[in-house]
Amino acid sequence: MAGKRGGSSKKLLHALDLDGIASTLRNVSLPGKALTWSRFCGALSLVLTVQLFISGAAMCLYYSPAPGTAYDSVDFAMFSLPFGSIVRGIHYYSWNLLLAVLGLHLARAFIIGAYKRPREPVWISGIIILLVIPLFIITGDLLPWDQKGYWSTQVRLSIISSVPVAGDFITRALRGSSMTGIVALTRFYVLHILFLPLLLSCLIAVHFHFLARRGIAPSLKNSNSEVSRVPFLPDMVNRWLFLFLITTVILAAISWYWPAPLGDPADPTDSSYVPKPEWWVLFLNQLVTIFKGPLMIVGSMIIPGGVIIAIIALPWIDRTPDRHPMRRKGVMIVGAIFIMLFFLLSIVGYMEHHGPLH
Amino acid sequence: MISRRAINSMGILAGIVFALSMQTADAHRIVVAARHIAAAPGGLDDPVWGTLPVVPIPVKGRNESANDDETVWTTAAYTDETLYFLFRWKDPTLSVIKQSWYFDGSAWHHLEGNEDRIALLFEITRITNFATRGCAVTCHSPVDLPRERWKLATRTEREKGDLWHWKAARSAPHGHADDAWLTVAGNPTGSYRETGRRKDKGSGGDIKNQTGDKSGPLYMQDPKRPPSAPGFLLLEEAVEIKDYSIFKAGDVIPFRLPRYPSGSRSDVKSVSRHGGGEWLVMLYRKLDTGHDDDTIFNPLKKYNFAIAIFDNSGADHSKATQPLTLEFER
């Protein structure tokens, strides 16, 4: 039977002219170290991205991108369709977890000096992927057309419009009219389900391309030792599938018990609503709070932009070939200060908006 | 396949992320959280009420009650099938007269006095801006229309509300709240102004107890049956008065005769008591009645609602809340 099945699949692949690709994939192998726990974040990021694509596609089947019906369509999909709240919950918790996992992935790459020659393109494509994810969140936030999404978007557009030269243009391009209405919702929707997924897919392909060409960063302990290799198909793919299954079950269980939030329907006339910044943006919100008035651009653009440029340029700033963190004390101290400031601003922001200082 | 260390690390990370991502409701909003209970409360004095959180809900007076703010102490619970509310509010005077007939020895007169009430409004389908403005968009006239012409209605046919209206003299005697629903304004019953209030399917409500010339009562308690709600006259227990000579000066007969509800109109049940200068009212209804004129309560969802209380009132002067949120603890 097994032989027959194998024969059938070979025939099918041949008929589809895919036998060459299948054979290539079977010959691809990876260092055994690629499957260790310390590299777990990369695989989990990929799995969560796939979760987001699948759950997002499922939600699209019932979503209506117009202010009068968007909220009701999300409400219907969540509470009237079987497993609707679980699908939206998986989508919601996946992006929250993805941001944190990508943050850890970046931190690990920084600590082991994985950005160094010859892996600069891997580092840069990874940073760009990390910068694209918030665009998904910003565009996705408006789609349910609830109070939180609507007023968070208003705040974000107001911050964007404060950027000199391009701010007004970007705001008008996103909003499409003087008010955040049907044109803005349509544009955010198309960006969220079409342009951004295309961009992210391309970036992931580029990231993997350079990863395959330049190789994964070897271990710090025995970088020159010969490592065992494992086949991409089926070992790596099976692990991804197993991780996908486990993640789906866990996120579904969480979503069943704590459905993704859906606030009150948006009321554009209710200017008394003050949106609370979400956890991932608390540090940025604090920066904007510190630099008020004409200095707002320092918190909203100059500091975040400077940090992003510095992170992208890291392979050229830290040019020593040594990757061990103990022998890169200067870079590590700067990195540690940055991480401490990130957490400090986030904690203060959390206390102000969600905690005892609220 | 995946080391325990990896799973532990990811578990901690996931825990932090999930805790942070679970945003709570708007902090300024009053939330009534219904707690799941295993068995239905036996009544107003069931010990289970003492174990549940009580939410103080301010109600602000309007019109004749403008300077008369009050607090409705609210508790909510639910079983697998039914949602329960217990309301308590101060009201030193029990008002159930509702213009009862009084015989002075020679003629019948209406007594002065009305009844106490509490009303709840939920959304069956979304009512635009009800979540942020509550009754202001339904109970009261829009600013562009005269108040005499339009009352208690939604703007479009797509918007529907579910109204639970407990009346001390007209629905409480048979242990119900009048179950109605809300749609666009019209005048289906020939009332003095347009309203969007519609009765749920089925019978119920009350009838006026008066003769053709409106000079006195038409019905009295059936002498063969003891009243099931002393002090009230239920339509099912009423008989037409054949001999008015049996009445003596000082006799009182209710003017409004509650009719036992049936069908969808009987969905909201009540138990109530007035004592110690306050009302204690329990309202309960199936989470899903199966009727399209009722809100379906899904414990996964949050619901916007509003409350109004009426003190000795037959009109719309009342004390009402801001929009509230009902959520189900799981």
XYZ file of C-alpha atoms in Angstrom:
688
model
C 0.000 0.000 0.000
C 2.725 2.386 1.072
C 4.614 1.704 -2.099
C 1.529 2.316 -4.162
C 0.853 5.608 -2.379
C 4.460 6.672 -2.866
C 4.145 5.794 -6.524
C 0.939 7.786 -6.867
C 2.431 10.886 -5.267
C 5.470 10.632 -7.533
C 3.172 10.411 -10.538
C 1.190 13.416 -9.336
C 4.335 15.486 -8.763
C 5.573 14.476 -12.204
C 2.246 15.385 -13.804
C 2.413 18.800 -12.156
C 6.060 19.263 -13.148
C 6.924 19.567 -9.475
C 9.170 16.531 -9.155
C 12.256 18.667 -9.622
C 11.275 21.025 -6.767
C 10.343 18.106 -4.501
C 13.669 16.476 -5.162
C 15.507 19.763 -4.471
C 13.671 20.214 -1.187
C 14.503 16.648 -0.163
C 18.176 17.379 -0.710
C 18.142 20.557 1.392
C 19.691 20.050 4.788
C 20.240 22.293 7.765
C 22.729 22.287 10.630
C 21.361 20.253 13.531
C 21.802 23.344 15.726
C 18.969 25.016 13.795
C 16.570 22.956 15.847
C 17.857 23.817 19.310
C 15.671 25.690 21.830
C 17.702 28.887 21.575
C 16.611 29.177 17.934
C 13.024 28.380 18.806
C 11.848 32.007 18.371
C 12.474 32.044 14.632
C 10.373 28.924 14.025
C 7.634 30.215 16.347
C 7.584 33.574 14.527
C 7.031 31.796 11.232
C 4.296 29.609 12.695
C 2.522 32.621 14.253
C 2.704 34.492 10.941
C 1.037 31.552 9.214
C -1.580 31.493 12.003
C -2.256 35.177 11.347
C -2.629 34.645 7.592
C -5.009 31.704 7.999
C -7.166 33.216 10.774
C -7.210 36.571 8.962
C -8.348 34.922 5.724
C -11.121 33.146 7.636
C -12.289 36.456 9.165
C -12.313 38.126 5.747
C -15.095 35.782 4.676
C -17.527 37.613 6.961
C -16.032 41.078 7.319
C -17.756 44.089 5.776
C -15.420 47.115 5.448
C -17.932 49.951 5.890
C -18.446 52.020 9.057
C -22.155 51.124 9.302
C -21.611 47.388 9.074
C -17.998 46.660 10.078
C -18.732 46.376 13.799
C -21.817 44.237 13.275
C -19.976 41.917 10.898
C -17.203 41.365 13.457
C -19.773 40.908 16.213
C -21.645 38.397 14.040
C -18.494 36.506 13.111
C -17.399 36.340 16.738
C -20.607 35.422 18.467
C -22.971 33.928 15.913
C -20.656 31.706 13.904
C -19.377 28.416 15.287
C -15.787 28.915 16.503
C -15.931 32.569 15.393
C -14.591 33.919 18.676
C -11.824 31.308 18.623
C -10.720 32.315 15.105
C -10.609 36.003 16.057
C -8.929 35.127 19.356
C -6.195 33.171 17.572
C -5.650 36.182 15.289
C -5.561 38.597 18.215
C -3.299 36.598 20.523
C -1.038 35.559 17.626
C 0.036 39.100 16.832
C 0.553 39.920 20.498
C 2.744 36.862 20.883
C 4.463 37.425 17.532
C 5.663 40.872 18.578
C 7.137 39.508 21.803
C 8.722 36.513 20.053
C 10.240 38.724 17.349
C 11.608 40.965 20.106
C 13.288 37.966 21.729
C 14.532 36.753 18.333
C 16.131 40.158 17.769
C 17.610 40.266 21.287
C 19.189 36.841 20.820
C 20.650 37.793 17.439
C 22.083 40.926 19.047
C 23.616 39.071 22.002
C 25.354 36.402 19.898
C 26.431 38.944 17.266
C 24.463 37.220 14.495
C 24.364 40.513 12.589
C 28.055 40.379 11.816
C 29.613 39.649 8.470
C 28.534 37.801 6.327
C 24.972 37.899 7.749
C 24.219 41.625 7.475
C 21.343 41.092 4.978
C 19.738 38.531 7.317
C 19.877 41.100 10.135
C 18.501 43.964 8.032
C 15.636 41.942 6.520
C 14.761 40.768 10.038
C 14.658 44.336 11.345
C 12.425 45.395 8.449
C 10.076 42.481 9.193
C 9.896 43.652 12.807
C 9.037 47.177 11.605
C 6.313 45.919 9.263
C 4.400 44.022 11.983
C 3.230 47.208 13.775
C 1.813 48.404 10.433
C -0.416 45.336 10.469
C -1.530 46.186 14.008
C -2.167 49.841 13.201
C -4.242 49.033 10.107
C -5.973 46.093 11.767
C -6.968 48.058 14.862
C -9.431 50.206 12.925
C -11.180 47.316 11.173
C -13.663 46.294 13.932
C -14.778 49.950 14.018
C -15.036 49.968 17.790
C -14.262 52.844 20.127
C -10.746 51.693 20.919
C -9.768 51.125 17.291
C -11.336 54.334 16.059
C -9.863 56.628 18.699
C -6.456 54.883 18.701
C -6.352 55.527 14.945
C -7.238 59.166 15.511
C -4.337 59.511 17.973
C -1.917 57.741 15.617
C -2.951 59.862 12.640
C -2.493 62.975 14.729
C 1.036 61.833 15.677
C 1.825 61.020 12.030
C 0.538 64.423 10.909
C 3.009 66.098 13.302
C 5.914 64.727 11.255
C 7.405 67.608 9.216
C 7.192 67.597 5.421
C 5.595 64.170 4.862
C 3.253 64.003 7.891
C 0.264 65.715 6.343
C 0.651 63.846 3.076
C 0.809 60.440 4.781
C -2.209 61.279 6.946
C -4.232 62.385 3.937
C -3.141 59.317 1.975
C -4.243 57.008 4.772
C -7.432 58.819 5.677
C -8.537 59.688 2.143
C -10.735 62.526 3.352
C -10.961 65.076 6.109
C -12.535 62.557 8.503
C -11.769 58.970 9.417
C -14.649 57.312 7.587
C -15.403 54.813 4.875
C -12.418 55.756 2.675
C -9.992 55.385 5.558
C -11.546 52.069 6.561
C -11.328 50.755 2.997
C -7.687 51.846 2.682
C -6.721 50.352 6.020
C -8.512 47.131 5.065
C -6.774 46.811 1.688
C -3.411 47.590 3.271
C -4.071 45.051 6.022
C -5.202 42.134 3.865
C -3.357 42.723 0.587
C -0.368 45.052 0.429
C 1.128 44.370 3.851
C 0.822 40.549 3.587
C 2.469 40.727 0.146
C 5.252 42.875 1.558
C 5.716 40.610 4.576
C 5.771 37.468 2.409
C 8.469 39.018 0.213
C 10.487 40.079 3.260
C 10.251 36.593 4.787
C 11.392 35.114 1.458
C 14.345 37.531 1.382
C 15.169 36.723 5.036
C 15.184 32.966 4.302
C 17.100 33.451 1.085
C 19.949 35.197 2.892
C 19.711 32.758 5.781
C 20.168 29.866 3.337
C 22.980 31.618 1.462
C 24.902 33.128 4.374
C 24.063 30.392 6.892
C 22.825 30.564 10.450
C 25.198 31.997 13.034
C 27.291 29.187 14.515
C 27.383 28.484 18.230
C 29.587 30.792 20.333
C 31.256 27.832 22.050
C 32.470 25.744 19.129
C 31.975 27.811 16.029
C 34.546 25.856 14.050
C 33.482 22.368 15.006
C 31.706 20.234 12.453
C 27.999 20.077 13.043
C 25.537 17.347 12.178
C 22.949 18.108 9.515
C 19.225 17.361 9.373
C 17.038 17.208 6.258
C 14.680 20.170 5.698
C 12.043 17.723 4.446
C 10.638 16.097 6.512
C 12.472 16.965 9.789
C 12.215 20.761 9.758
C 8.787 20.855 8.131
C 7.443 18.308 10.605
C 8.702 20.392 13.502
C 6.992 23.461 12.100
C 3.779 21.486 11.671
C 4.021 20.149 15.218
C 4.631 23.653 16.543
C 1.700 24.922 14.474
C -0.570 22.283 15.970
C 0.515 22.970 19.554
C 0.237 26.754 19.100
C -3.218 26.429 17.540
C -4.506 24.307 20.411
C -3.073 26.638 23.089
C -4.270 29.858 21.423
C -7.685 28.331 20.738
C -8.032 27.324 24.397
C -7.075 30.827 25.540
C -9.454 32.393 22.995
C -12.299 30.172 24.095
C -11.898 31.274 27.696
C -10.891 34.910 27.102
C -12.299 36.045 23.744
C -10.465 38.831 21.924
C -11.788 42.222 23.078
C -14.452 43.970 21.043
C -15.329 47.348 22.542
C -18.361 49.517 22.048
C -19.177 50.527 18.472
C -17.225 53.604 17.349
C -18.938 56.892 18.037
C -16.974 59.613 16.193
C -18.905 62.267 18.125
C -17.842 60.934 21.521
C -14.578 62.806 21.951
C -14.569 61.987 25.683
C -13.189 58.530 24.895
C -9.473 58.341 25.646
C -7.823 55.214 24.197
C -5.247 53.447 26.310
C -1.986 52.606 24.550
C -1.340 48.916 24.113
C 1.576 47.230 25.821
C 3.850 47.149 22.777
C 3.589 50.882 22.190
C 3.766 52.087 25.805
C 7.420 53.162 25.503
C 6.680 55.219 22.379
C 3.661 56.751 24.051
C 5.822 57.783 27.013
C 8.353 59.367 24.667
C 5.579 61.397 23.055
C 4.335 62.357 26.531
C 7.798 63.515 27.649
C 8.368 65.698 24.591
C 5.305 67.871 24.306
C 4.314 70.735 22.031
C 6.890 71.757 19.428
C 9.284 69.111 20.784
C 6.760 66.351 20.052
C 8.726 65.373 16.974
C 11.698 64.448 19.182
C 9.642 61.731 20.878
C 7.586 60.704 17.886
C 10.260 60.733 15.162
C 13.840 61.695 16.041
C 14.504 59.250 18.897
C 12.594 56.242 17.450
C 14.000 56.951 13.974
C 17.534 57.298 15.361
C 17.247 54.016 17.243
C 15.986 52.207 14.116
C 18.831 53.600 12.005
C 21.364 52.615 14.667
C 19.971 49.072 14.851
C 20.026 48.677 11.062
C 23.560 50.076 10.894
C 24.785 47.848 13.732
C 26.810 45.484 11.470
C 28.849 48.499 10.338
C 29.050 50.129 13.767
C 30.306 46.958 15.487
C 32.777 45.698 12.881
C 34.994 43.498 15.035
C 34.834 39.850 13.984
C 34.452 38.695 17.594
C 30.912 37.630 18.402
C 31.200 36.702 22.081
C 29.247 39.211 24.206
C 31.969 39.382 26.866
C 34.385 40.680 24.246
C 31.880 43.241 22.884
C 31.343 45.090 26.136
C 30.757 48.538 24.594
C 27.946 47.378 22.302
C 26.460 45.189 25.037
C 26.376 48.081 27.539
C 24.657 50.378 25.026
C 22.200 47.573 24.184
C 21.511 46.920 27.871
C 20.863 50.639 28.498
C 18.470 50.711 25.549
C 16.594 47.634 26.793
C 16.423 49.061 30.333
C 15.033 52.357 29.013
C 12.526 50.424 26.902
C 11.266 48.512 29.938
C 11.375 51.557 32.223
C 9.283 53.674 29.848
C 6.919 50.754 29.274
C 6.442 50.148 33.004
C 5.859 53.849 33.728
C 3.440 53.955 30.781
C 1.626 50.869 32.062
C 1.306 52.351 35.551
C -0.023 55.613 34.109
C -2.537 54.121 31.716
C -3.493 50.788 33.217
C -2.085 50.603 36.731
C -2.154 52.486 40.036
C -1.163 55.864 38.536
C -4.183 55.798 36.208
C 11.369 17.370 20.118
C 11.239 20.703 21.926
C 13.161 20.988 25.158
C 11.460 21.624 28.497
C 13.537 24.772 28.924
C 12.159 26.153 25.670
C 8.597 25.346 26.666
C 9.057 26.952 30.110
C 10.558 30.105 28.605
C 7.829 30.400 26.022
C 5.196 29.703 28.652
C 6.418 32.595 30.809
C 6.650 34.890 27.793
C 3.180 33.885 26.577
C 1.754 34.457 30.065
C 3.135 37.996 30.197
C 1.913 38.777 26.687
C -1.583 37.428 27.330
C -1.860 39.274 30.630
C -0.859 42.524 28.931
C -3.050 42.024 25.891
C -6.253 41.463 27.828
C -7.492 45.013 27.911
C -10.296 45.744 30.316
C -13.413 47.749 29.538
C -13.410 51.535 29.549
C -12.514 52.523 33.111
C -15.187 55.222 33.223
C -17.940 52.782 32.413
C -19.982 51.028 35.102
C -19.777 47.303 34.527
C -22.280 44.873 36.015
C -20.595 41.487 36.026
C -22.975 38.539 36.168
C -21.380 35.659 38.023
C -22.148 32.084 37.075
C -24.097 30.197 39.740
C -24.898 26.513 39.771
C -28.555 26.754 40.810
C -31.307 29.317 40.355
C -31.801 31.693 43.318
C -34.862 30.723 45.328
C -36.031 34.313 45.690
C -35.117 37.673 47.181
C -33.686 36.163 50.357
C -31.659 33.377 48.796
C -28.235 33.292 50.503
C -26.531 33.237 47.100
C -27.227 36.959 46.653
C -25.058 37.684 49.700
C -22.086 36.022 48.003
C -22.280 38.096 44.810
C -20.807 41.557 44.189
C -23.208 44.488 44.413
C -22.708 47.369 41.971
C -23.924 50.836 42.975
C -25.406 52.454 39.889
C -26.222 56.162 40.080
C -29.474 57.231 38.476
C -29.908 60.881 37.687
C -33.273 62.575 37.924
C -34.806 64.475 35.045
C -37.836 66.702 34.577
C -39.916 66.603 37.806
C -37.231 64.437 39.454
C -34.347 66.675 38.411
C -33.000 67.176 41.932
C -33.714 63.671 43.060
C -30.687 61.514 42.227
C -30.633 57.966 43.558
C -28.561 54.791 43.570
C -29.746 51.414 42.329
C -27.772 48.641 44.004
C -27.500 45.949 41.377
C -26.445 42.312 41.499
C -26.409 39.957 38.522
C -25.952 36.230 38.175
C -26.628 33.571 35.597
C -27.074 29.844 35.350
C -26.583 27.829 32.193
C -30.048 28.914 31.060
C -31.188 32.029 32.896
C -30.009 35.555 33.695
C -30.947 37.026 37.092
C -30.866 40.616 38.348
C -31.507 41.839 41.871
C -32.185 45.581 42.194
C -32.494 47.547 45.418
C -33.240 51.245 45.627
C -34.548 53.657 48.222
C -38.167 54.613 47.932
C -39.772 55.586 51.234
C -43.295 55.439 49.804
C -44.898 52.356 48.341
C -46.836 53.526 45.292
C -49.302 51.042 43.828
C -52.506 53.113 43.798
C -52.526 53.666 40.048
C -55.698 55.750 40.203
C -57.720 53.103 42.054
C -61.429 53.647 42.490
C -62.617 54.979 45.864
C -66.262 54.828 46.893
C -67.319 57.757 49.089
C -70.754 56.340 49.845
C -72.484 57.867 46.888
C -70.068 57.941 43.950
C -66.783 56.524 42.742
C -63.662 58.674 42.423
C -60.085 58.019 41.307
C -57.584 58.128 44.125
C -54.533 60.258 43.490
C -51.363 58.272 43.119
C -49.571 56.187 40.584
C -47.029 53.368 40.788
C -43.317 52.662 41.181
C -41.459 51.101 38.263
C -38.061 50.031 36.998
C -37.182 49.649 33.330
C -34.194 48.084 31.596
C -33.264 48.563 27.962
C -30.919 46.242 26.053
C -30.036 46.081 22.378
C -31.581 43.305 20.253
C -29.707 44.652 17.249
C -27.265 47.514 17.532
C -28.823 50.898 18.216
C -26.557 53.628 16.874
C -24.693 55.377 19.707
C -26.688 53.587 22.432
C -23.354 52.251 23.722
C -22.020 55.738 24.351
C -25.185 57.712 25.108
C -27.636 55.167 26.465
C -31.245 56.215 26.802
C -30.482 59.649 25.428
C -30.804 58.204 21.933
C -33.969 56.221 22.564
C -35.985 57.247 25.603
C -35.886 60.918 24.873
C -36.790 62.973 21.888
C -34.029 63.873 19.460
C -33.138 67.541 19.634
C -34.562 68.195 16.178
C -38.044 66.915 17.000
C -40.580 68.257 19.489
C -40.850 66.118 22.594
C -44.622 65.851 22.245
C -44.279 64.059 18.934
C -41.667 61.406 19.501
C -40.729 59.278 22.434
C -38.908 56.039 23.132
C -37.947 54.936 19.653
C -34.991 54.090 17.468
C -33.911 55.917 14.334
C -34.129 53.047 11.839
C -36.010 49.763 11.557
C -32.725 47.904 11.692
C -32.161 49.149 15.267
C -34.133 47.221 17.887
C -34.212 47.405 21.673
C -35.452 44.970 24.302
C -37.435 46.643 27.082
C -38.065 45.028 30.468
C -40.621 47.100 32.295
C -41.474 46.114 35.841
C -44.559 47.884 37.195
C -45.448 47.689 40.879
C -49.219 47.764 40.253
C -49.573 46.189 36.827
C -46.938 43.499 36.278
C -45.586 42.687 39.761
C -48.896 41.232 41.050
C -48.568 38.247 38.713
C -44.775 38.011 39.041
C -43.627 39.441 35.724
C -42.114 42.481 34.080
C -43.833 43.627 30.926
C -41.680 42.446 28.035
C -41.666 44.884 25.121
C -39.350 45.914 22.295
C -38.333 49.103 20.619
C -38.335 50.147 16.984
C -38.958 53.307 14.926
C -41.698 55.650 16.081
C -45.234 55.075 14.921
C -48.698 55.157 16.343
C -50.008 51.605 16.217
C -52.326 51.892 19.218
C -53.546 55.436 18.759
C -51.612 56.817 21.724
C -51.353 60.563 22.166
C -47.930 60.716 20.585
C -45.781 58.563 18.386
C -43.707 55.936 20.092
C -41.441 53.094 19.075
C -42.518 50.890 21.958
C -44.102 47.610 20.862
C -45.474 44.731 22.897
C -43.792 41.354 22.565
C -45.893 38.658 20.893
C -48.535 37.184 23.171
C -51.063 38.609 25.560
C -50.531 40.510 28.801
C -50.479 44.055 30.056
C -53.534 45.374 31.837
C -56.993 46.711 31.148
C -58.783 49.689 32.608
C -61.480 48.753 35.073
C -64.246 51.198 34.223
C -67.823 51.297 33.111
C -68.796 52.545 29.674
C -69.426 56.036 31.009
C -66.172 55.911 33.052
C -68.070 56.687 36.238
C -66.981 53.694 38.248
C -65.414 50.227 38.212
C -66.793 47.477 36.030
C -65.085 44.539 37.782
C -64.535 43.310 41.316
C -62.729 40.365 42.929
C -64.552 37.078 42.371
C -66.080 36.437 45.819
C -65.618 32.694 45.295
C -61.836 33.021 44.900
C -59.378 34.424 47.412
C -57.136 37.038 45.743
C -53.792 35.558 44.762
C -52.234 39.046 45.005
C -53.994 40.795 47.904
C -54.588 44.490 47.235
C -54.665 43.957 43.468
C -57.322 42.713 41.122
C -56.090 40.302 38.480
C -58.184 40.053 35.357
C -58.328 36.274 35.696
C -59.887 36.633 39.172
C -62.275 39.470 38.319
C -66.008 39.253 37.805
C -68.341 41.906 36.503
C -70.125 43.862 39.210
C -73.847 43.005 39.164
C -74.934 44.748 42.338
C -73.231 48.038 43.277
C -75.251 48.206 46.541
C -72.824 45.796 48.224
C -70.147 48.521 48.427
C -69.844 50.809 51.415
C -68.085 54.139 51.858
C -64.313 53.794 51.884
C -64.175 50.725 49.615
C -61.328 50.725 47.109
C -61.172 48.756 43.852
C -58.117 48.798 41.586
C -58.465 50.769 38.375
C -55.934 48.746 36.396
C -56.397 44.984 36.078
C -53.185 43.087 35.256
C -53.664 40.291 32.768
C -51.504 37.175 33.161
C -49.034 37.324 30.262
C -48.434 34.596 27.734
C -46.088 33.976 24.807
C -43.018 36.136 24.406
C -44.598 38.803 26.598
C -44.244 36.522 29.629
C -40.485 35.976 29.279
C -39.322 38.293 32.069
C -40.344 37.019 35.505
C -40.174 38.986 38.733
C -40.209 38.664 42.498
C -40.475 41.875 44.497
C -40.961 43.355 47.944
C -41.241 46.827 49.396
C -40.045 47.209 52.966
C -37.861 49.394 55.137
C -38.269 52.289 52.746
C -36.820 50.513 49.739
C -37.715 48.294 46.827
C -36.132 44.919 46.296
C -36.880 43.537 42.833
C -35.557 40.381 41.209
C -35.967 40.095 37.439
C -34.988 37.000 35.540
C -35.219 35.722 32.005
C -33.847 32.902 29.870
C -30.553 33.780 28.201
C -32.110 32.811 24.893
C -35.899 32.831 24.797
C -36.020 31.775 21.151
C -38.151 34.849 20.387
C -37.002 37.416 17.844
C -38.313 40.280 19.996
C -35.803 39.503 22.769
C -32.069 40.022 23.191
C -30.098 36.785 23.032
C -27.578 36.774 25.881
C -24.359 35.021 24.956
C -22.027 34.734 27.979
C -19.053 35.390 25.703
C -20.348 38.872 24.874
C -20.719 42.179 26.648
C -24.025 44.017 26.445
C -24.849 47.682 26.691
C -27.902 48.523 28.716
C -29.510 51.292 30.731
C -31.819 51.476 33.717
C -34.519 53.942 34.676
C -36.548 54.023 37.873
C -39.857 55.787 38.298
C -41.245 56.945 41.621
C -45.035 57.088 41.852
C -45.081 57.893 38.164
C -47.300 57.155 35.233
C -45.410 59.347 32.828
C -41.820 59.501 31.632
C -40.367 61.569 34.461
C -37.781 59.267 35.884
C -34.245 58.776 37.112
C -32.024 57.147 34.507
C -28.477 55.845 34.261
C -25.685 56.502 31.845
C -24.978 53.553 29.493
C -23.905 50.485 31.430
C -22.130 47.280 30.487
C -23.332 43.803 31.372
C -20.679 41.142 31.169
C -20.661 37.498 32.115
C -17.916 36.183 34.362
C -16.863 32.680 33.383
